[in-house]
Coordinates of C-alpha atoms in Angstrom, one line a residue:
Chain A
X31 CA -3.2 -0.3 -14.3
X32 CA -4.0 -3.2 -12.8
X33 CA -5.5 -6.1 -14.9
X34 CA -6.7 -9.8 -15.1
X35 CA -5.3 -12.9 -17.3
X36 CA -8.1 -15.2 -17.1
X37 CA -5.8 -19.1 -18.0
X38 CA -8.1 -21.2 -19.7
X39 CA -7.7 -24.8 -20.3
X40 CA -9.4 -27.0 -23.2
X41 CA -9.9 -30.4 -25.0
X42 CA -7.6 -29.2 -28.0
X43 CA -5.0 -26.1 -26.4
X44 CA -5.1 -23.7 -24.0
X45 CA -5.8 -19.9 -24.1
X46 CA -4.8 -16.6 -22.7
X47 CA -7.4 -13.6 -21.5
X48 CA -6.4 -10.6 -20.9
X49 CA -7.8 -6.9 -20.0
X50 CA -7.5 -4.4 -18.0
X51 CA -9.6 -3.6 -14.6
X52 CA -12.1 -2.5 -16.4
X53 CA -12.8 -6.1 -18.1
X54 CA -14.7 -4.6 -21.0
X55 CA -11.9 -5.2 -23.4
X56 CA -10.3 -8.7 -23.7
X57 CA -7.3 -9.8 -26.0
X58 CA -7.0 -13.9 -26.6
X59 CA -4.1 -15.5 -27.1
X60 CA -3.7 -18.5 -28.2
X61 CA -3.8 -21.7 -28.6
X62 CA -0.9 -22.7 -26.8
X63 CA 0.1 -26.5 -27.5
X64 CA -2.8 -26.8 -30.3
X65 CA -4.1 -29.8 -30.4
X66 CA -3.2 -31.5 -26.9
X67 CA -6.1 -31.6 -24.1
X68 CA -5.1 -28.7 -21.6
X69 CA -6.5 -29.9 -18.1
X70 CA -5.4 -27.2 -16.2
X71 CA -2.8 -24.3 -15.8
X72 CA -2.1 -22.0 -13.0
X73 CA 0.3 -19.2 -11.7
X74 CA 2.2 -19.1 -9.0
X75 CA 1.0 -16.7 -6.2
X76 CA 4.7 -15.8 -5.3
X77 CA 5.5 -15.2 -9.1
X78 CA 2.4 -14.2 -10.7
X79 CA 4.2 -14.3 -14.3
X80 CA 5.2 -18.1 -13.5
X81 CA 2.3 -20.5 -15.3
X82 CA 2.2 -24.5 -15.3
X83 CA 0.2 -25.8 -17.7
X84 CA -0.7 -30.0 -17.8
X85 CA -0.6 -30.4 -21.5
X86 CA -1.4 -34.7 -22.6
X87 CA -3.5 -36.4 -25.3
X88 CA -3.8 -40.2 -26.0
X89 CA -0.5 -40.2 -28.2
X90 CA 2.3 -38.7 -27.0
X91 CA 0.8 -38.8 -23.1
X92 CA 2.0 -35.9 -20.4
X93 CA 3.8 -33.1 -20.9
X94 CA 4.1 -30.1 -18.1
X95 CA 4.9 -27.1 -19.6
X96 CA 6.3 -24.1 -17.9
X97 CA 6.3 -20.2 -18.5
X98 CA 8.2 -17.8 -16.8
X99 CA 7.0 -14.3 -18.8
X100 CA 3.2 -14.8 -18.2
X101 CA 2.5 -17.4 -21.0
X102 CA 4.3 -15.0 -23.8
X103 CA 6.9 -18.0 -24.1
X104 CA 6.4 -21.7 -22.9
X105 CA 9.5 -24.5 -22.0
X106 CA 8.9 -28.1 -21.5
X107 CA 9.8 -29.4 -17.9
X108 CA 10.1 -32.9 -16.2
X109 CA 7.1 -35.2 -16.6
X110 CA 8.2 -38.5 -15.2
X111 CA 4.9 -39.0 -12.9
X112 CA 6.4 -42.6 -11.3
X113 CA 4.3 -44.1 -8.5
X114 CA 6.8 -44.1 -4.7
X115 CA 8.0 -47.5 -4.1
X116 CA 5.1 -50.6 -4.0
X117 CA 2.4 -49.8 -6.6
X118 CA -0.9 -51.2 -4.9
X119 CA -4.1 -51.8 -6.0
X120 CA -7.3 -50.1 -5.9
X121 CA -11.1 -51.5 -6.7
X122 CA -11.5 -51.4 -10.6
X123 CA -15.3 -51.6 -12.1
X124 CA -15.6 -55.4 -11.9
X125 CA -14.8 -55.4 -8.3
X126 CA -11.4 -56.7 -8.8
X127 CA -8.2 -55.2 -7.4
X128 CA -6.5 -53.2 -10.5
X129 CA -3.1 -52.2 -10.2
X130 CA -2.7 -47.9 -10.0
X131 CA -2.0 -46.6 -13.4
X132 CA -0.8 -43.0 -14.3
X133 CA -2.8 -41.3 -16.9
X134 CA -2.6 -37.7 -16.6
X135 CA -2.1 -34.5 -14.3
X136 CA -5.9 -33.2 -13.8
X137 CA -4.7 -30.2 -11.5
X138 CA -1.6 -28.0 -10.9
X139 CA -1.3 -26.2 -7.2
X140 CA 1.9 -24.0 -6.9
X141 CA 2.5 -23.2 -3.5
X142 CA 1.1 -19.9 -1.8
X143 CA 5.2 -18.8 -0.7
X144 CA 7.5 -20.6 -3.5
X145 CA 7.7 -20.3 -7.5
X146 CA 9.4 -23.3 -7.2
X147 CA 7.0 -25.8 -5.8
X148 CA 4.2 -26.6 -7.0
X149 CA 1.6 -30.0 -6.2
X150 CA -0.2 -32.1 -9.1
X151 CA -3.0 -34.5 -8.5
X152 CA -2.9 -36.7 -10.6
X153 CA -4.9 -39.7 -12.4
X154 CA -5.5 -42.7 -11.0
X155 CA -5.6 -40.8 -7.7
X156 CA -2.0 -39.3 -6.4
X157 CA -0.4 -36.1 -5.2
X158 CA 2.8 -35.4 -6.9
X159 CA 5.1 -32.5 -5.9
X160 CA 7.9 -30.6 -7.6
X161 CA 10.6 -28.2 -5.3
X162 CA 12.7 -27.7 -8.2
X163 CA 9.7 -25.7 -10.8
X164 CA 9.1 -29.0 -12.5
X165 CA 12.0 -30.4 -13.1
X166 CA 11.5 -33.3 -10.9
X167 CA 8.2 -34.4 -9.6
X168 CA 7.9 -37.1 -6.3
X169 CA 4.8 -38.6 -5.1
X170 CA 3.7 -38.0 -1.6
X171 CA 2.7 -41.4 -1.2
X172 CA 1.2 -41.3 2.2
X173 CA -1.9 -40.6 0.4
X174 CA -2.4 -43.2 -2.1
X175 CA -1.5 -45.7 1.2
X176 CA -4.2 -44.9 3.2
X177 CA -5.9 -47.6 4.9
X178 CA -8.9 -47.1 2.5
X179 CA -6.6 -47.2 -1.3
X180 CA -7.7 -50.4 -1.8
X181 CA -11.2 -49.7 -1.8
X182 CA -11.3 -46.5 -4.2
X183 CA -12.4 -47.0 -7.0
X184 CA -13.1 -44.6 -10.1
X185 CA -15.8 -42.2 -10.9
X186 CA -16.9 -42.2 -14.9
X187 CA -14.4 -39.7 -15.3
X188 CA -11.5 -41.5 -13.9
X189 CA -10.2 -42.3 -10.7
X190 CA -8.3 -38.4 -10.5
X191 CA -6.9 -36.5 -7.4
X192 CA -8.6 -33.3 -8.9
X193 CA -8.9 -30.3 -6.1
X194 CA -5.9 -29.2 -3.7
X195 CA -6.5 -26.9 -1.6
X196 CA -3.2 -25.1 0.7
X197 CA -4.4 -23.7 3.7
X198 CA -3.0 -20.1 3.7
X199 CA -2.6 -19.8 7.2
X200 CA -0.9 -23.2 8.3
X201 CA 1.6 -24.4 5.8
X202 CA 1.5 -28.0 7.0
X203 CA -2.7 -28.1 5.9
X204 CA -3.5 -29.5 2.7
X205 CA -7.1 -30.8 1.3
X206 CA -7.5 -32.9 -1.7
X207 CA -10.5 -34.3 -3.3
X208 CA -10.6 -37.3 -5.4
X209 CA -13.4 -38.7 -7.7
X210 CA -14.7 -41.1 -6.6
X211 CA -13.2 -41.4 -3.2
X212 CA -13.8 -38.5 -1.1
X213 CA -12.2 -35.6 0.7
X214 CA -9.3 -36.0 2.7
X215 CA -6.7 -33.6 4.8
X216 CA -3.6 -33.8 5.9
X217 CA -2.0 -31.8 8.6
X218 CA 1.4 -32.6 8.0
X219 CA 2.2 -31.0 4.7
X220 CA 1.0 -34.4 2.8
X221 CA 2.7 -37.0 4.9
X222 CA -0.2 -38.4 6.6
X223 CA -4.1 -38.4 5.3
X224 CA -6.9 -38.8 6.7
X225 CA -10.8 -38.6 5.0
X226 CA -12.9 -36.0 6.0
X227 CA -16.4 -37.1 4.7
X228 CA -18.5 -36.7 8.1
X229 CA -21.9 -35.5 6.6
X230 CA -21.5 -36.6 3.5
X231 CA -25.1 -39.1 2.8
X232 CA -24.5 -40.9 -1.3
X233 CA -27.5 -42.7 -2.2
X234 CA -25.0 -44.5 -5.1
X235 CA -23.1 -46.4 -2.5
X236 CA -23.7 -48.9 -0.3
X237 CA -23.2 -47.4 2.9
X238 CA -24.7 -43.8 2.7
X239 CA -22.4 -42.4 4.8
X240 CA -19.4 -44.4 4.5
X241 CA -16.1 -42.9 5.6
X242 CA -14.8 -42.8 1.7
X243 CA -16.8 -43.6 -1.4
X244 CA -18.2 -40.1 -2.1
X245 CA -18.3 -38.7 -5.8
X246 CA -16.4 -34.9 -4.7
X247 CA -17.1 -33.3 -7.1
X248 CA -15.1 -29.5 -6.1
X249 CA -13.9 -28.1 -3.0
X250 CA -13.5 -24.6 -2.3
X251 CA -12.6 -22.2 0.4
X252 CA -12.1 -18.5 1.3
X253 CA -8.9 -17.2 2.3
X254 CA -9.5 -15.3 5.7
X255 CA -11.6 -17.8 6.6
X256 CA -9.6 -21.4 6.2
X257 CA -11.5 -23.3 8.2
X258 CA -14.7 -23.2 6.3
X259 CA -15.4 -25.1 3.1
X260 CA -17.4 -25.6 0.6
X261 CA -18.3 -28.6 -1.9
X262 CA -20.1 -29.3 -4.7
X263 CA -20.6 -33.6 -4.5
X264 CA -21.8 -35.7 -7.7
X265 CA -25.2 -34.5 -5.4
X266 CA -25.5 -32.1 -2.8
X267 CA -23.9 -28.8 -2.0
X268 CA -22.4 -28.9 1.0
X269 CA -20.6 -26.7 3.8
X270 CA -17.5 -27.9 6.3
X271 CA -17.3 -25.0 9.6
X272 CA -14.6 -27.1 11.1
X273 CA -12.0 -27.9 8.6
X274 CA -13.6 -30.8 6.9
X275 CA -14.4 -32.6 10.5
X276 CA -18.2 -32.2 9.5
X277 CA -20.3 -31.6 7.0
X278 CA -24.0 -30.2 6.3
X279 CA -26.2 -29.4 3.4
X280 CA -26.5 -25.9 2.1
X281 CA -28.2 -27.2 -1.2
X282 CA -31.7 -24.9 0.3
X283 CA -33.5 -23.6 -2.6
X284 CA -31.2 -24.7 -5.6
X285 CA -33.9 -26.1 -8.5
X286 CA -30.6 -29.1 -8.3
X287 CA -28.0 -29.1 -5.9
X288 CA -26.4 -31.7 -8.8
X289 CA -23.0 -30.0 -10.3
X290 CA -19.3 -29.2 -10.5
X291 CA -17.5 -26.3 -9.8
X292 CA -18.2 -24.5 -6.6
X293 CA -16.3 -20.4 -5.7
X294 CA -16.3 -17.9 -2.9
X295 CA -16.6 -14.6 -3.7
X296 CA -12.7 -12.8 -3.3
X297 CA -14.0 -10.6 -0.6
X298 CA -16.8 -11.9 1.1
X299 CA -16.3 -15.4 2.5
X300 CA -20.0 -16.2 2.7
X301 CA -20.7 -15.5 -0.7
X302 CA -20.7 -18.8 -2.5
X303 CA -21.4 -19.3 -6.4
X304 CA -22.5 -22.7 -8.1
X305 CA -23.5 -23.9 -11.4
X306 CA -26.7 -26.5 -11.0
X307 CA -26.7 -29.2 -13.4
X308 CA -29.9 -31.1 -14.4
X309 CA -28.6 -34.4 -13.5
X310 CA -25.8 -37.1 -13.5
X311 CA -27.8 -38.5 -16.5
X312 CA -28.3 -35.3 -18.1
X313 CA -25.4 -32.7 -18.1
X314 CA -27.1 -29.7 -18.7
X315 CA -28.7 -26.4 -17.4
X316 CA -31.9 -27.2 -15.8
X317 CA -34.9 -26.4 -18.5
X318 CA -31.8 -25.4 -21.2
X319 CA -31.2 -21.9 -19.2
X320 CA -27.7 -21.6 -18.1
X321 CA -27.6 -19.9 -14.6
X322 CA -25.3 -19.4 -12.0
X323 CA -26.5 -19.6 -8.5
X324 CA -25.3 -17.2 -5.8
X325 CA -25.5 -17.3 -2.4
X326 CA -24.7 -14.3 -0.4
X327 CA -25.0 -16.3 3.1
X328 CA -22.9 -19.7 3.0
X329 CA -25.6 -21.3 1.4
X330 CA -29.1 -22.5 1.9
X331 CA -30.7 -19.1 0.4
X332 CA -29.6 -19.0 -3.9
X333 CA -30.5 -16.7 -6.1
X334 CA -30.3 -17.1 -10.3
X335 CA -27.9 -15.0 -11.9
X336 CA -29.2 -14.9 -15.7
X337 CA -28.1 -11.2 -16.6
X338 CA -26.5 -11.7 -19.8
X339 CA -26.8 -16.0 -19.8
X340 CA -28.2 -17.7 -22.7
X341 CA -31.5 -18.6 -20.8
X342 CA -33.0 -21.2 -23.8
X343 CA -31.6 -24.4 -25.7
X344 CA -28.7 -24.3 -24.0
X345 CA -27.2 -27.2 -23.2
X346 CA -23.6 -27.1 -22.2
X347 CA -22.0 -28.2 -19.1
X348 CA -19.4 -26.3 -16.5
X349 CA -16.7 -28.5 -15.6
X350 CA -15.2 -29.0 -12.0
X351 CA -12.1 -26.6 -12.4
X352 CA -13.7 -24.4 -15.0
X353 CA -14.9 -21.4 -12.3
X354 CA -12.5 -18.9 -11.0
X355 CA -13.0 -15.5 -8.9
X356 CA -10.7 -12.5 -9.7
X357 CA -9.4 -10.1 -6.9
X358 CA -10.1 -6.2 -8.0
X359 CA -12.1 -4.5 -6.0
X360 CA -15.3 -5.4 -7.7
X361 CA -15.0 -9.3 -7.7
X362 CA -14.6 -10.7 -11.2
X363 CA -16.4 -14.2 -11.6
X364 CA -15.1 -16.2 -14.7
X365 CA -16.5 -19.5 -15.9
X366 CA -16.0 -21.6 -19.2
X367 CA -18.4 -24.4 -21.1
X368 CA -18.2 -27.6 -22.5
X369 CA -19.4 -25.3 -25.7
X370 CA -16.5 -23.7 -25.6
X371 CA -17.9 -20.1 -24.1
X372 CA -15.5 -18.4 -21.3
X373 CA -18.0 -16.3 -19.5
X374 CA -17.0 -12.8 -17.5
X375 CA -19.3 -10.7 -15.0
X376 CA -16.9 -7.9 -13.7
X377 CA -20.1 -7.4 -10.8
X378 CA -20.0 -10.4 -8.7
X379 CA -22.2 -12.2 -10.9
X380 CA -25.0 -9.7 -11.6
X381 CA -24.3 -9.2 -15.2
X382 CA -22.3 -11.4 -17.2
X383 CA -20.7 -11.0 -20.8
X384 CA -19.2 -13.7 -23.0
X385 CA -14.7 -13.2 -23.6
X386 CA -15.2 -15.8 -25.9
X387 CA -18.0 -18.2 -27.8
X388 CA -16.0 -20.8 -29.3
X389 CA -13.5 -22.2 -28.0
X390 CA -12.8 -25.9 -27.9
X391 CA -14.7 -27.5 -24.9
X392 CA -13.6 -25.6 -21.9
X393 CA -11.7 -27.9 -18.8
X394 CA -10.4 -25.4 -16.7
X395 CA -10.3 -21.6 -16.1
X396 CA -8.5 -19.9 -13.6
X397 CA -7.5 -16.1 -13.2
X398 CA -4.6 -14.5 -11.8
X399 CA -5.3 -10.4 -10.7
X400 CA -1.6 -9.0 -11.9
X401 CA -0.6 -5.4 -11.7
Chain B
X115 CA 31.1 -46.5 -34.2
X116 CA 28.3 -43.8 -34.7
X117 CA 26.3 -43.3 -37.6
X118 CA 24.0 -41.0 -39.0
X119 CA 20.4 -42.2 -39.5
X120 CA 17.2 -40.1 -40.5
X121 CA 14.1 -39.5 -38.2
X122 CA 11.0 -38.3 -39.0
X123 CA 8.8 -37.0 -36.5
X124 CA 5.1 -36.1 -36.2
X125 CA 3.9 -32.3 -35.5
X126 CA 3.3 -33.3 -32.4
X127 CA 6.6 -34.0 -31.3
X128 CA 8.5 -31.5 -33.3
X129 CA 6.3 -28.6 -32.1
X130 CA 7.1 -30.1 -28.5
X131 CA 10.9 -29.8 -29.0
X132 CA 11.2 -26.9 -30.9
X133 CA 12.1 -28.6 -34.3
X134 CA 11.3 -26.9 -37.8
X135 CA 12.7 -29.8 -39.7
X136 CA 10.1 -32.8 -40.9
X137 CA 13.1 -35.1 -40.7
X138 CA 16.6 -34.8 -38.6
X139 CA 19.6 -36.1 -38.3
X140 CA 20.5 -38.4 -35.7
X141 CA 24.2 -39.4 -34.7
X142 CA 23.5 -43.3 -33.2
X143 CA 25.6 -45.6 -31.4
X144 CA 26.2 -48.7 -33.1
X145 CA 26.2 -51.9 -31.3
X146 CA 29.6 -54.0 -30.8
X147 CA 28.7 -55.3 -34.5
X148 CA 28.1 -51.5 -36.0
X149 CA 24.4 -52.5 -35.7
X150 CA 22.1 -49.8 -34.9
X151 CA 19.1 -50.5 -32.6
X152 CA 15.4 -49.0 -32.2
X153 CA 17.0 -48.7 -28.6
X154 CA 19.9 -46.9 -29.3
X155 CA 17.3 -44.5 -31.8
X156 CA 15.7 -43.9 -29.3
X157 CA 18.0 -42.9 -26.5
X158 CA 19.7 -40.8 -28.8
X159 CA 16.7 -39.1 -29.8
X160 CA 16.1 -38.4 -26.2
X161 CA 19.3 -37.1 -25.1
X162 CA 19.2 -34.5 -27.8
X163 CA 15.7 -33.7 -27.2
X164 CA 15.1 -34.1 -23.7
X165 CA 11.3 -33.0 -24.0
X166 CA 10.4 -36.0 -26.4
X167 CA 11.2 -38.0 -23.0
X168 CA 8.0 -40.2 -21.8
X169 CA 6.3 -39.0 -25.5
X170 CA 7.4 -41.8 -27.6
X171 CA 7.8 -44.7 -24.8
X172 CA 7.3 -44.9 -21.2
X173 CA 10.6 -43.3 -19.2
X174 CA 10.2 -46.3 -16.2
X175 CA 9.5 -49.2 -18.6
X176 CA 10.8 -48.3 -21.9
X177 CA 7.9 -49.7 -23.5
X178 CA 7.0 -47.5 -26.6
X179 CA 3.3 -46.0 -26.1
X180 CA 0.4 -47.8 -27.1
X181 CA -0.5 -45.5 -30.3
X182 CA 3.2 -44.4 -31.6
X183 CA 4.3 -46.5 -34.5
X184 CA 7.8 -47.0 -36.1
X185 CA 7.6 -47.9 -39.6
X186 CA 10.7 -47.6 -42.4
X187 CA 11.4 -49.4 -45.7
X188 CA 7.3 -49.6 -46.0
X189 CA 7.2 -52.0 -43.2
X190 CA 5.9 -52.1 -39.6
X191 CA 9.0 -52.3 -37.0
X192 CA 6.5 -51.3 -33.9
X193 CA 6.8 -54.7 -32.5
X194 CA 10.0 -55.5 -33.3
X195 CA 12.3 -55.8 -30.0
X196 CA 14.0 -52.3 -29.2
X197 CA 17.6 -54.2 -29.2
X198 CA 16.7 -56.0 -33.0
X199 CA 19.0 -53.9 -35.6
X200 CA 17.1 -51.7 -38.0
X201 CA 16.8 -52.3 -41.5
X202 CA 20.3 -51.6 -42.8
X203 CA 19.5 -48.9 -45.0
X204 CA 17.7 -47.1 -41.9
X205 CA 21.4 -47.5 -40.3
X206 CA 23.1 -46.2 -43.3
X207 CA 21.0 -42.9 -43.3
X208 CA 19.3 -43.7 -46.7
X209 CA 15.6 -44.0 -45.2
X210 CA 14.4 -42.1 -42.6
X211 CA 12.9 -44.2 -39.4
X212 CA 9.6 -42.8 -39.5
X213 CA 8.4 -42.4 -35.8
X214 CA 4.0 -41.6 -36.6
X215 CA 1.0 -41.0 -34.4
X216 CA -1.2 -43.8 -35.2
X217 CA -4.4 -43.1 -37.0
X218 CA -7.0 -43.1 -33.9
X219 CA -9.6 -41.4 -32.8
X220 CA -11.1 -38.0 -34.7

């Protein structure tokens, strides 16, 4: 029967959902690598029972770790992250050039059609990419040498490469998003890069609308529908109809269009599903009631979704990468908490359940649909 | 000449490469002078446990990472250069090099 394994990622190891279509009934595993921070894992699309996990802490420093039986057994593969050729310099807090320094992998993307390769953005702000399952990893530098490096500089979470996003229907598109630079696409399978921040206004710089500058927070699109994104930015939830070429605000109704994560539904591209934080001073629900927000329109029109969410004193926050949509029939949407809660509605978001309540603070969820 | 010196590793570490052991055994390269070197530890530590690479000091620069520490014979050897011999009873396998995550953080 075919079931879910909901990949969760947290400050001190990483866990393993599972259950069957029905969702009701969940077995945890873990955790895996106890005691390291877990940024992220993911499966590969073409080999569903292939996982990456980035494993690193303040000691011992990166480790990717690899699974090829669904996360039953875990082997430690190559984690030399070395910048390509010339190093560079990027804007550091004081306004001085710093020189890029690698601190950690903040998100693994395997690639739609190969087990084998898989892209890691990376801290301070870099694409990586592995054709050999992670034995090797080689930066696509063209990125980190735009025109514009120089003048990134980091958001207070780091300067991280933390969204990639493959374009299912042409291999050569890739988007990235990187805090606190912007969005930016390439069209030539991450030679070349150019931003795509048309739209985007951010009262915290300068120039509103510069070309780069922009707190991204998450980027999301829908399958079928490639061309059409969403974002979630530091403020603002906004919607791309051309790629990335332009953007507008879809924030409507939202009590705060301030947040993280940002999902489509699996099966309806113009149903979009955000977390609304208070503020960038206060990350929190809005009034201590943790809702999602769910648009069944590409935005502008929200609606709470509170069935089953704590809805007073709470105060935890939902991290960029810490949403995920399954892909049964009846769309599974998955989210986990800085309070350590992995949250499951198996309705689209009508009702929602708690897997777990206390996990260490949660950084990433993702889910894989498996037979 | 090789010889035989004692590492202890932190949980950490021996978790990461699959070792049950507190402490190991390490067959080390001497130097040209049967000196053994934090260096030579190290690479040998490496090659036998290829998923300690980058853990215990940068894989580019060699520079060990800012919280490991190497202490043995109850003293400090962290900032000693990595070509300096160890202490000699490190190199004649009657104390253990003790290779420690640094008390930081909570």
């Amino acid at each position: 029967m075919t079931g879910v394994r909901v990949l969760v990622g947290t400050r001190k190891g990483a866990f393993i959902l599972t259950a069957d279509g029905k969702r009701r009934q969940w077995e945890v595993s873990g955790p895996h690598f106890a005691g390291w921070e877990i940024y992220h894992l993911k499966g590969s699309p073409a080999a569903p029972n292939r996982l990456f996990a980035s494993q690193s802490g303040g000691w011992f420093g990166q480790v990717i770790q690899r699974s090829d039986d669904g996360g039953k057994s875990w082997n430690p593969v190559g984690n030399q992250f070395t910048y390509e050729g010339e190093t560079g310099t990027h804007q550091w807090y004081d306004g001085t050039q710093h020189p890029w320094e690698f601190e950690r992998v903040w998100h693994l993307e395997p690639a739609i059609d190969d087990p084998d390769t898989v892209y890691a953005g990376v801290e301070d702000a870099a694409l990586f990419k592995t054709v050999d399952g992670g034995a090797t990893w080689n930066e696509l530098p063209g990125l980190r040498r735009h025109e514009s490096g120089p003048s990134w500089q980091p958001g207070a979470g780091g300067m991280c490469l933390h969204t990639i996003i493959h374009d299912p229907r042409n291999t050569g598109r890739i988007y990235v998003a990187i805090s606190a630079a912007g969005a930016f696409r390439s069209d030539d399978a991450g030679t070349t890069w150019r931003p795509i921040n048309r739209g985007l206004r951010s009262e915290g710089i300068p120039d509103e609308d510069a070309e780069v500058g922009h707190c991204v927070h998450n980027l999301a699109i829908h399958p079928t529908r490639p061309d059409v994104l969403f974002m979630q930015k530091h403020w603002d939830v906004m919607r791309s109809d051309d790629g990335g070429e332009s953007w507008h605000d879809i924030g409507g109704n939202l009590p705060t269009d301030f947040g993280f994560p940002i999902d489509v539904h699996a099966h309806e591209p113009e149903t979009v599903y955000v977390v609304p934080i208070k503020s960038d001073s206060e990350h929190f629900p809005l009034d201590g009631r943790l809702r999602v927000f769910r648009s069944k329109v590409g935005g502008n029109e929200w609606e709470p979704l509170t069935d089953g969410l704590p809805q007073r004193d709470c105060y935890v926050n939902v991290l960029r990468d810490a949403m995920a949509v399954d892909s049964l029939d009846e769309c599974g949407v998955y989210f986990g908490t800085t309070g350590g809660q992995v949250y499951a509605s198996a309705d689209a978001g009508d009702t929602w359940a708690p897997i777990v309540r206390d996990l260490p603070a949660v950084l990433s969820v993702e889910v894989q649909t498996v037979p | 000449m090789s010889r035989t010196i004692k590492v202890a590793l932190p949980t950490h570490l021996r978790t990461l490469a699959h070792i049950s052991d507190r402490q190991i055994e390490l067959d080390v390269a001497g130097g040209p002078t049967g000196k053994v070197t934090m260096a030579a530890v190290l690479d040998a530590l490496e090659t036998r446990y290829p998923a300690l690479r980058g853990t215990i000091r940068d894989q580019v620069t060699l520079k060990r990472r800012a919280f490991v520490r190497f202490f043995a014979c109850e003293e400090d050897l962290s900032h000693d250069p990595a070509d300096q011999p160890l202490p000699e009873p490190v190199a004649a396998g009657t104390e253990p090099l003790l290779i420690v995550g640094a008390m930081a953080g909570g």
